[in-house]
Short mmCIF file of C-alpha atoms and ligand atoms in Angstrom, two decimals:
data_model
loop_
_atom_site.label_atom_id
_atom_site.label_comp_id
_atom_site.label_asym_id
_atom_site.label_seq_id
_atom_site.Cartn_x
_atom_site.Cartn_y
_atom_site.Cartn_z
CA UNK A 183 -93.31 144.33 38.48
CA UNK A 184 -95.84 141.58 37.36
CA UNK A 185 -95.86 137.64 38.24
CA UNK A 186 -95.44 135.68 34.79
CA UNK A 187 -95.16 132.54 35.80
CA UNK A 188 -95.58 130.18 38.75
CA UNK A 189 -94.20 126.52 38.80
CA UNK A 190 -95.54 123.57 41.54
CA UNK A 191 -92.10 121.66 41.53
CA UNK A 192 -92.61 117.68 43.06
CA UNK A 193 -89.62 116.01 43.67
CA UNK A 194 -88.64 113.16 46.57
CA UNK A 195 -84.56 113.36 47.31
CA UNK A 196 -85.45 110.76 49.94
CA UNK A 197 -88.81 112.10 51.10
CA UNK A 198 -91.40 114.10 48.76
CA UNK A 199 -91.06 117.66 49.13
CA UNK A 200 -93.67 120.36 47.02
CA UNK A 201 -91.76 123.68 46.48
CA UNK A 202 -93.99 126.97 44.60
CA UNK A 203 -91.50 129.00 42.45
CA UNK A 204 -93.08 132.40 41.77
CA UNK A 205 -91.73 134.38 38.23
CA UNK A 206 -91.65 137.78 37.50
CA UNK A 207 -91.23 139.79 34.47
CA UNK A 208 -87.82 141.57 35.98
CA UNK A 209 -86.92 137.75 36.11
CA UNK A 210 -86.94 137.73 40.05
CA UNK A 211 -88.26 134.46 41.27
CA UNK A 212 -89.08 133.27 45.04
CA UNK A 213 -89.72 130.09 46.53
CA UNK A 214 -92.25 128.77 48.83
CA UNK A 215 -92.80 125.57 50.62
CA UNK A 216 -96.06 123.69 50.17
CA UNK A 217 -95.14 120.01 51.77
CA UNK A 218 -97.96 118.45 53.52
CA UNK A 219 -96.56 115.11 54.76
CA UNK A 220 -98.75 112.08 53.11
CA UNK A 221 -101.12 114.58 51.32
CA UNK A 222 -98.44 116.07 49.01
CA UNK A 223 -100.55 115.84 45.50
CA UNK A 224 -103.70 117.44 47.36
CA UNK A 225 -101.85 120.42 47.81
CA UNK A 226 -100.13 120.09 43.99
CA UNK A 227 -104.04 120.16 42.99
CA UNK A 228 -104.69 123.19 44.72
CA UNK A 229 -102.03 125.26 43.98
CA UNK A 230 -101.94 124.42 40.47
CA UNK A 231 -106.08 124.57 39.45
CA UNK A 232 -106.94 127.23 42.27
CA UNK A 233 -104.12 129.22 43.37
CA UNK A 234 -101.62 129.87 40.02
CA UNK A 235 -104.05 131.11 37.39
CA UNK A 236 -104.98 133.83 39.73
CA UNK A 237 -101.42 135.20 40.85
CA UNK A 238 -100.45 135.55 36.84
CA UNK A 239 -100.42 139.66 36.73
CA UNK A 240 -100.24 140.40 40.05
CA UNK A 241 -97.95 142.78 41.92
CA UNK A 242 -95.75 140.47 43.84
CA UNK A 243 -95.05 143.00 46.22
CA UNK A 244 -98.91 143.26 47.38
CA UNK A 245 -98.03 139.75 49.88
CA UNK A 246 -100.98 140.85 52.62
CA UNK A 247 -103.36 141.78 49.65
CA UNK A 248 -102.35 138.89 47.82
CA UNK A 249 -102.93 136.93 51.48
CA UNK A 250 -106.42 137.94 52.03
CA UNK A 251 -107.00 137.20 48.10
CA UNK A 252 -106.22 133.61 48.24
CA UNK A 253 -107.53 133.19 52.45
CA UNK A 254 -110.81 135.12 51.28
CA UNK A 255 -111.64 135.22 48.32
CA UNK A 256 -111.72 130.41 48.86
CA UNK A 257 -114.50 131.11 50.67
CA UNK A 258 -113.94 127.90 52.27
CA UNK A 259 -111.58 129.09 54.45
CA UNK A 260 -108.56 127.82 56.56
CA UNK A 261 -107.23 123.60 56.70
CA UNK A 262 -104.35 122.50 56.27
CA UNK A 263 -104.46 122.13 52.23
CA UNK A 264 -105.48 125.82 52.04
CA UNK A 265 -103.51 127.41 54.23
CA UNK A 266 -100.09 125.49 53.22
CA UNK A 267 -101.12 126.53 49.45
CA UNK A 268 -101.11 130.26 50.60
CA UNK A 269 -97.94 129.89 53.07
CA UNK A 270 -96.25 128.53 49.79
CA UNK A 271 -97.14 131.94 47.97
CA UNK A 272 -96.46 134.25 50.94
CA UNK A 273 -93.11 132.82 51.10
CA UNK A 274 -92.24 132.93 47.31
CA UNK A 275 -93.55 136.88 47.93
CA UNK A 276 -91.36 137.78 50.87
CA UNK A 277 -88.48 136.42 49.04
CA UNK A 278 -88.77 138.02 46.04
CA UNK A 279 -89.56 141.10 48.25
CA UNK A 280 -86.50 140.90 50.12
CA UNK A 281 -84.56 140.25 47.22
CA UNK A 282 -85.92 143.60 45.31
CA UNK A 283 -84.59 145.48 48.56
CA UNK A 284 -81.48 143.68 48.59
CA UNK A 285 -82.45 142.84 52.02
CA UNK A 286 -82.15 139.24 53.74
CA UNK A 287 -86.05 138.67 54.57
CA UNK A 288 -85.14 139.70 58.60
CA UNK A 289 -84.05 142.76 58.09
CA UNK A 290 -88.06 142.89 56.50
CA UNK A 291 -89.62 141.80 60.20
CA UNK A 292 -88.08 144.02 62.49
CA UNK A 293 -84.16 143.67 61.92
CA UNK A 294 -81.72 141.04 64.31
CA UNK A 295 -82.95 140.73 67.74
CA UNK A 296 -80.71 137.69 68.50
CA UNK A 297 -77.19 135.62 67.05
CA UNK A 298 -79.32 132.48 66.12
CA UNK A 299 -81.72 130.52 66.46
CA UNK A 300 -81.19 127.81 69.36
CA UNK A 301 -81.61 124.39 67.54
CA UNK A 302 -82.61 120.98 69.45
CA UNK A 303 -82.35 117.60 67.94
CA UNK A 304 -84.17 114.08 67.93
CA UNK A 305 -82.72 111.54 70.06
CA UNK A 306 -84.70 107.99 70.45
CA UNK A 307 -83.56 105.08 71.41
CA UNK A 308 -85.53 101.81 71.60
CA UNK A 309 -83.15 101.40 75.09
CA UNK A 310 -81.90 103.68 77.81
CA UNK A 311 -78.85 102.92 76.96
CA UNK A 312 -78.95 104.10 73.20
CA UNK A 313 -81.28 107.09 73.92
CA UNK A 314 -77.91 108.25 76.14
CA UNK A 315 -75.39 107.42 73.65
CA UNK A 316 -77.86 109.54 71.41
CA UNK A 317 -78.19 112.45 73.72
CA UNK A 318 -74.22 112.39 74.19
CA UNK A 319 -73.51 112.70 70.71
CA UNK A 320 -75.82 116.08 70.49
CA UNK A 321 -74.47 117.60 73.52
CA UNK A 322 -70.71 117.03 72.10
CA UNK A 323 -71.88 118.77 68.83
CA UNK A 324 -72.87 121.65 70.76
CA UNK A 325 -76.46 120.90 71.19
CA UNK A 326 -78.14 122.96 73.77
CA UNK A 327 -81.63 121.21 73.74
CA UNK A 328 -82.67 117.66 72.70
CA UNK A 329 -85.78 116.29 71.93
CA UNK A 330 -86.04 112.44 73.50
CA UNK A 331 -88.09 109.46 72.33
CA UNK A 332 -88.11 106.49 73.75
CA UNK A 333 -88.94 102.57 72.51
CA UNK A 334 -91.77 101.08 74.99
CA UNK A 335 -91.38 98.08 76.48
CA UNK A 336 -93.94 95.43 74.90
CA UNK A 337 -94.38 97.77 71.84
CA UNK A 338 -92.68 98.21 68.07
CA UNK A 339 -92.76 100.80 65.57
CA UNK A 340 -93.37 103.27 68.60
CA UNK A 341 -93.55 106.77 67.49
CA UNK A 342 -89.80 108.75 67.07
CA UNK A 343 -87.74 105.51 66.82
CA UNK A 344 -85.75 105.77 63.92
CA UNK A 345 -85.67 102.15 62.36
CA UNK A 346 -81.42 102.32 61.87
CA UNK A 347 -82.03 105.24 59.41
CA UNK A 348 -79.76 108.69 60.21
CA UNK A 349 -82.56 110.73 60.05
CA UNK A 350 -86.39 109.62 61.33
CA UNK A 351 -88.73 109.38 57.87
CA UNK A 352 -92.46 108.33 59.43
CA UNK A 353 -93.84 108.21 56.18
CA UNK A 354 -92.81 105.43 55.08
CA UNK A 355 -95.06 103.01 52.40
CA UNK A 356 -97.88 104.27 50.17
CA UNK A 357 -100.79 102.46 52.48
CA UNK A 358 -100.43 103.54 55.93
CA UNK A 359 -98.02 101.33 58.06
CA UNK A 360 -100.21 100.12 61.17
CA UNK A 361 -98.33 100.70 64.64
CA UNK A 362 -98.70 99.39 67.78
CA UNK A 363 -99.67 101.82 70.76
CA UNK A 364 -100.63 101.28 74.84
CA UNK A 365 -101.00 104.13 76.96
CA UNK A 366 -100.67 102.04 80.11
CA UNK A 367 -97.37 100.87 79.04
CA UNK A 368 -96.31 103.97 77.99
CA UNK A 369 -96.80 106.21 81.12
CA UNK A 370 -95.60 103.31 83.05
CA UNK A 371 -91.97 103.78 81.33
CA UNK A 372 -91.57 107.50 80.62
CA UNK A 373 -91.21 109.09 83.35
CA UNK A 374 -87.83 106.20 84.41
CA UNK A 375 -86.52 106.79 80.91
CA UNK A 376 -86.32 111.31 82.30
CA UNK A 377 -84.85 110.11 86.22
CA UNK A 378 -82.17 108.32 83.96
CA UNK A 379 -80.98 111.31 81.99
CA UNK A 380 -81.25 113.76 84.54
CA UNK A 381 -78.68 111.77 86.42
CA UNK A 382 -76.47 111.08 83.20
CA UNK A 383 -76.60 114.88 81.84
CA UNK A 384 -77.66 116.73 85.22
CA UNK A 385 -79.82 119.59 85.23
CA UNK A 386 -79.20 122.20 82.56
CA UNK A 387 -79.34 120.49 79.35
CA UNK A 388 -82.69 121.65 77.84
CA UNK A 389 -84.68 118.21 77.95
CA UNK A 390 -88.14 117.62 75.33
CA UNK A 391 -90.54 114.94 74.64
CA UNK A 392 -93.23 115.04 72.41
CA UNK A 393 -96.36 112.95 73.61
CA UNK A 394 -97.78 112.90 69.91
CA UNK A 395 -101.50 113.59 70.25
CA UNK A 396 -101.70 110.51 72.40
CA UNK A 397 -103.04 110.82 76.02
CA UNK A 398 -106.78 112.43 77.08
CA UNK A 399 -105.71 115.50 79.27
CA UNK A 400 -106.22 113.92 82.97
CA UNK A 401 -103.29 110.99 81.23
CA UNK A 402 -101.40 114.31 80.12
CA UNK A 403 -101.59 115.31 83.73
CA UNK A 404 -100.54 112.50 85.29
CA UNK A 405 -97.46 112.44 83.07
CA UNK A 406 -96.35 116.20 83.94
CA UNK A 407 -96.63 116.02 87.24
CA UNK A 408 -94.64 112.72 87.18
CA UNK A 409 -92.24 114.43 84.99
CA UNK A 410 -92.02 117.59 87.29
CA UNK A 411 -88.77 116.37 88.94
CA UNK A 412 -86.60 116.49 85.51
CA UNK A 413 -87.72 119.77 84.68
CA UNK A 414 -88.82 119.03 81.02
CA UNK A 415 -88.57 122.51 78.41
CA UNK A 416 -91.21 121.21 77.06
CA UNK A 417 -93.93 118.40 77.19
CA UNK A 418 -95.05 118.46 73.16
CA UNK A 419 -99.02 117.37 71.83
CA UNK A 420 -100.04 116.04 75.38
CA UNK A 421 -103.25 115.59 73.65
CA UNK A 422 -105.16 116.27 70.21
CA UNK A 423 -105.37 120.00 69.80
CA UNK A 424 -109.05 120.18 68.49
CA UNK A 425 -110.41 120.79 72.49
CA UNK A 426 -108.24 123.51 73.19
CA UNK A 427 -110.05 123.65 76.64
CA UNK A 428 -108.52 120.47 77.11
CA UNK A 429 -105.35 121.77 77.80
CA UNK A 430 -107.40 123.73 80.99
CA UNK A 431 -107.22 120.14 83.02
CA UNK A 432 -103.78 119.65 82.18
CA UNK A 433 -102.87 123.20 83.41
CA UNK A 434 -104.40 122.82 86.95
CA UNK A 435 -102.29 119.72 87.31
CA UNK A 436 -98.71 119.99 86.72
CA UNK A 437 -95.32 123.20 85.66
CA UNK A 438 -94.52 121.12 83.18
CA UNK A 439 -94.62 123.19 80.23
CA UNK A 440 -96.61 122.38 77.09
CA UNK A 441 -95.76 122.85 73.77
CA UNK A 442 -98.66 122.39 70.52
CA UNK A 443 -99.41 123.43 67.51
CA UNK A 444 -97.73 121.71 64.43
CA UNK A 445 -100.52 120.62 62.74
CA UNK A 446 -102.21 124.35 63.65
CA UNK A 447 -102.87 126.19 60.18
CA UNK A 448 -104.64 129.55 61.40
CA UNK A 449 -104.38 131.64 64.71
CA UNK A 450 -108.05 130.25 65.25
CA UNK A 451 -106.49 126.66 66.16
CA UNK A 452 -104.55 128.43 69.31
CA UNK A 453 -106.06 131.67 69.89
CA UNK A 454 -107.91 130.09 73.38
CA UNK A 455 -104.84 128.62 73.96
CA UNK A 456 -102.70 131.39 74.09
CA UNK A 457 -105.11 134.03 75.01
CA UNK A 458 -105.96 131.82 78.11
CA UNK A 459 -102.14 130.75 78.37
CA UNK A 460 -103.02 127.15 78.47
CA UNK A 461 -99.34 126.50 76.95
CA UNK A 462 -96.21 127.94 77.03
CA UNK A 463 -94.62 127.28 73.30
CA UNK A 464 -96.81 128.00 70.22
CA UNK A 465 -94.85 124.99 67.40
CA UNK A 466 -96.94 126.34 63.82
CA UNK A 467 -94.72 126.72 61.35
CA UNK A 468 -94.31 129.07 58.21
CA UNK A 469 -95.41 125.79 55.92
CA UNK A 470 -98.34 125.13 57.33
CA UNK A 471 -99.61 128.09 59.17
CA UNK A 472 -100.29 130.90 56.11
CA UNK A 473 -96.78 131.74 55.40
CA UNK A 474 -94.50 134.36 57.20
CA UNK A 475 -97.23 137.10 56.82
CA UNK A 476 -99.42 134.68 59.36
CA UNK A 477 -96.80 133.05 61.50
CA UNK A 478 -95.71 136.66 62.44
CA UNK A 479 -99.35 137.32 63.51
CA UNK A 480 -99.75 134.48 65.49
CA UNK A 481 -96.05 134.68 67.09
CA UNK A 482 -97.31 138.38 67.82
CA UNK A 483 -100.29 137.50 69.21
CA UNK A 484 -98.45 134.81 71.67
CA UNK A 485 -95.81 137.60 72.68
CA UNK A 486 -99.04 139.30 74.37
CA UNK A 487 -99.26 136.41 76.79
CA UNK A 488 -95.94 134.97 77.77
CA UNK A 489 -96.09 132.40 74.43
CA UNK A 490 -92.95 131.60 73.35
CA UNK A 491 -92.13 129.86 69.64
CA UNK A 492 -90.89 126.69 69.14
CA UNK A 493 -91.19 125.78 65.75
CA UNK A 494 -92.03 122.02 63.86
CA UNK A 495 -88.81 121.33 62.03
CA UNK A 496 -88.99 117.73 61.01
CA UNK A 497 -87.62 116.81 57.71
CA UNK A 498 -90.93 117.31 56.39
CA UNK A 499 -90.33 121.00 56.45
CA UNK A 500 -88.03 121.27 53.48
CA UNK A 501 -85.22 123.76 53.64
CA UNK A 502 -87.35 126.26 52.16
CA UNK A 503 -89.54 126.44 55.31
CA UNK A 504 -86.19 126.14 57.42
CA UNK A 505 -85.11 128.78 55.80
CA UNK A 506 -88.05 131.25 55.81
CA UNK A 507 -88.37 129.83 60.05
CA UNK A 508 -84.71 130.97 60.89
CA UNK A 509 -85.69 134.71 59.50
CA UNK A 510 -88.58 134.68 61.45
CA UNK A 511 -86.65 132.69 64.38
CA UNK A 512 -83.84 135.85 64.27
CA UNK A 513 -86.24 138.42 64.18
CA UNK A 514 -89.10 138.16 66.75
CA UNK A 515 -88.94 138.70 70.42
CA UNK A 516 -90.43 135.77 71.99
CA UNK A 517 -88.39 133.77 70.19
CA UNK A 518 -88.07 129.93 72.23
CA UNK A 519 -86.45 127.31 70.51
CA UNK A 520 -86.56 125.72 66.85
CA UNK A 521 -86.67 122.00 65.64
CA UNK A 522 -84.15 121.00 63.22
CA UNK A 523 -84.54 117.38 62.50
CA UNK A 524 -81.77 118.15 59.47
CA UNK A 525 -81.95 117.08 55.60
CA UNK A 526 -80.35 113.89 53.93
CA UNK A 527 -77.34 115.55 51.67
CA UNK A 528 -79.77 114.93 49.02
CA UNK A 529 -82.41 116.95 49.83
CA UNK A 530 -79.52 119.91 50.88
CA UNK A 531 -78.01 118.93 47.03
CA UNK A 532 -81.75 119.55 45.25
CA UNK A 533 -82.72 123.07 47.70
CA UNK A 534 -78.92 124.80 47.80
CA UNK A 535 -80.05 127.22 51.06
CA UNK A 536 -77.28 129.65 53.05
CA UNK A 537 -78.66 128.56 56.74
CA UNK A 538 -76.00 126.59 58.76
CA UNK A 539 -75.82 124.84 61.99
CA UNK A 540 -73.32 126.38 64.74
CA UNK A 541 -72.30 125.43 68.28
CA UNK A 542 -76.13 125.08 68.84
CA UNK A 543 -77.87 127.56 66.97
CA UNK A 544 -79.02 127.45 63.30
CA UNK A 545 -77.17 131.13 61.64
CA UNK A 546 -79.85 132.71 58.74
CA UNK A 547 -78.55 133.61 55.21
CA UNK A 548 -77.29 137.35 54.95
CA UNK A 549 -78.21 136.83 50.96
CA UNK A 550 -81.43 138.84 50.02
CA UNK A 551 -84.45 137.39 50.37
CA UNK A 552 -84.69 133.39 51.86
CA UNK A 553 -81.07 132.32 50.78
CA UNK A 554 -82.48 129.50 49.21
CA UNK A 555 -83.68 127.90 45.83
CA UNK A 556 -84.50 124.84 44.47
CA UNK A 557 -82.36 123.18 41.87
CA UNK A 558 -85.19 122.38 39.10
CA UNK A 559 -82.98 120.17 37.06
CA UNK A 560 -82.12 118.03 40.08
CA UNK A 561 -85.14 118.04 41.56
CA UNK A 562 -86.69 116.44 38.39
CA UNK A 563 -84.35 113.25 38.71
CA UNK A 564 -86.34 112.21 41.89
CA UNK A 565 -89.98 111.92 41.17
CA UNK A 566 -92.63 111.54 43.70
CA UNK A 567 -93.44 108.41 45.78
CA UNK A 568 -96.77 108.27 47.12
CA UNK A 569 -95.85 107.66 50.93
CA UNK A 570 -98.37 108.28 53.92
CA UNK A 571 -97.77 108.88 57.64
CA UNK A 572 -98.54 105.49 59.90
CA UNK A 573 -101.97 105.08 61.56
CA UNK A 574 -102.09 103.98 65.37
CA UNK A 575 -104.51 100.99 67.04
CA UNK A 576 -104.69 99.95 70.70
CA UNK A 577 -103.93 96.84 71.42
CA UNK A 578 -107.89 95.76 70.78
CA UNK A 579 -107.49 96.98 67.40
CA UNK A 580 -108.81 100.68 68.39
CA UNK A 581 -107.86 103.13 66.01
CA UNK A 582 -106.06 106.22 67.94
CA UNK A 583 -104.19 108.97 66.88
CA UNK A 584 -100.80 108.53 65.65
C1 CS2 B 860 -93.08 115.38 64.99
C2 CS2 B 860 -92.99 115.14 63.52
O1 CS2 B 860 -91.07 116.59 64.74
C3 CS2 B 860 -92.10 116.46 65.43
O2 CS2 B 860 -92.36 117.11 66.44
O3 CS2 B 860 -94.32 115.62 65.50
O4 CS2 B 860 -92.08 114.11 63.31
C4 CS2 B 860 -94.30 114.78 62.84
O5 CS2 B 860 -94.67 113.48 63.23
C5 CS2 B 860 -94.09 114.83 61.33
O6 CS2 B 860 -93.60 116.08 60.98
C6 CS2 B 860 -95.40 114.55 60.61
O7 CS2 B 860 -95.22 114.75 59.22
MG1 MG B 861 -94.25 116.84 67.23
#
């Protein structure tokens, strides 16, 4: 079997979404997701001048050859452009692999080791009030874990507020939207907004809250051990991930767990971090972190150390990456929990995909391969719109991280 063809396919059902469909001359395709959130067309570039002209003619069932081709033979090796290009060609591979075998892609990584993959939500609210109306309605559809967000007081546009949309879209105008951030007000109101649902929902419902790259790690500190009493699954991006030592003066501090690695592309972003077991969730996903090939390593790597997953799911991923994630998800033992921030019926319409959501858990596709495709002749009705993520300034005018 040969690759003939491979198409970069841009399209923006209500966010932009880059999808790699691989060819082959038995006319077997697979798709791969290549979204980088507000750097879409830098990825488009790649994949179309650097990655496409050399994949015509190859075996597609050579994916780790094919891996170390493209990782490599750049020379310039790993970021996040890169290494989403390649986890968009690794993922077209394993599908077309698994649909060869007539094999769903899990049956590929080691077979079933679990009945789904536990799901948790986004809840925000810019009041207590709403944020436990919105944690109410995910518990009565079966929610076992739910990410919480919470307005500040003093502050707008906070990060994780959806502004009256169903579904939270931060990239949101072509020029970066400037938001408004304190840290003092922030840890000052946290820690009330946890007291308040542990009294509402008690003390089993899995409880998250994801910092956002915000806080230096003796802030992160202070926030875990204030959070200690609620029991948190997970405190998310405490800090920004470049200093993985960082996370050292965070760990001396507080039990809180922490949970990082979204924007990781390689195993070289966490391998202190896990190896040292500065955190306790390891969030890269197949989209940004190499593909499944590379995920699987670094998920492997974590089992050694009492790492758990807990993959980025925002709408960002498209359903292609959720649907590679809930093979993976199914498949490896240290398996922790998976974000599903959901699609707009759009976005489901343009990538048709056989995951569904269940009492909690997200069930994979039993089709070969991903169980899901993108509908070119759709997708072409909704051309791209540039749209960038938001930056962040202090209330001096500071730029921070967002
Ligand atoms: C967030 C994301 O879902 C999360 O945990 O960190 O909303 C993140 O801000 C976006 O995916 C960035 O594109
Ligand atoms: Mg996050």
């Amino acid at each position: 079997m040969k690759i003939t063809d491979a198409r970069v396919i841009v399209t923006c059902p209500g966010r932009n979404f880059v999808t790699l469909k691989i060819v082959t001359d038995s006319g077997i395709t697979g798709v791969g997701d290549a979204t980088v959130n507000g750097r879409e067309m830098a990825v488009v570039a790649y994949l179309r001048e650097h990655v496409v002209p050399l994949l015509i003619g190859r075996d597609p069932a050579r994916i780790e050859d094919t891996w170390q081709y493209l990782y490599k033979g750049a020379y310039w090796r790993r970021g996040p452009i890169t290494m989403a290009a390649i986890a968009a060609v690794d993922t077209a591979l394993w599908d077309i692999k698994g649909k060869v075998a007539g094999l769903p892609v899990y049956q590929l990584l080691g077979g079933r080791s679990r009945a789904g993959a536990t799901v948790y939500g986004h809840a925000c609210g810019e009041t207590i009030e709403e944020i436990l109306r919105e944690v109410a309605r995910f518990v009565d559809r079966g929610y076992r874990a739910v990410r919480v967000q919470s307005g500040i007081p003093g502050l707008h546009g906070v990060y994780g507020i959806s502004n009256n949309t169903p579904i939270y879209e931060p990239a949101d105008a072509a020029i970066p939207t400037e938001a408004a951030w304190s840290t003092e007000r922030y840890l000052a109101h946290i820690p009330s907004v946890f007291a308040k649902l542990r009294d509402e929902f008690g003390p089993s419902l899995r409880l998250l809250h994801d910092v956002h790259h915000r806080l230096t790690p003796i802030e992160a500190a202070r926030l875990g051990k204030e959070l200690e009493p609620y029991h948190l699954t997970w405190l998310e991006d405490p800090v920004p991930a470049e200093l993985q030592e960082g996370f050292r003066l965070i760990r001396q501090h507080t039990t809180t767990p922490i949970a990082v690695g979204e924007v990781f592309n390689t195993v070289w972003d966490c391998q202190q971090l896990i190896t040292e077991q500065l955190i306790d969730y390891i969030r890269a996903t197949v989209v940004h972190a190499g593909g499944i090939t590379h995920l699987k390593r670094i998920f492997d790597l974590a089992a050694l150390y009492h790492v758990r997953s807990g993959s980025h799911g925002a709408t960002d991923m498209s359903p292609v990456c959720m649907a590679a994630a809930v093979h993976l998800d199914v498949a490896i033992p240290n398996f922790g929990l998976q974000e599903w921030a959901g699609h707009s019926g759009e976005t489901d319409r343009v990538f048709p995909h056989g995951y569904r959501y269940d009492d909690g858990y997200l069930h994979v596709s039993e089709e070969p391969g991903l169980g899901v495709d993108i509908d070119e002749e759709l997708a072409a009705q909704y051309p791209y719109k540039p749209a960038a993520l938001p930056v962040n300034r202090l209330e001096d005018g500071s730029l921070h991280s967002w």
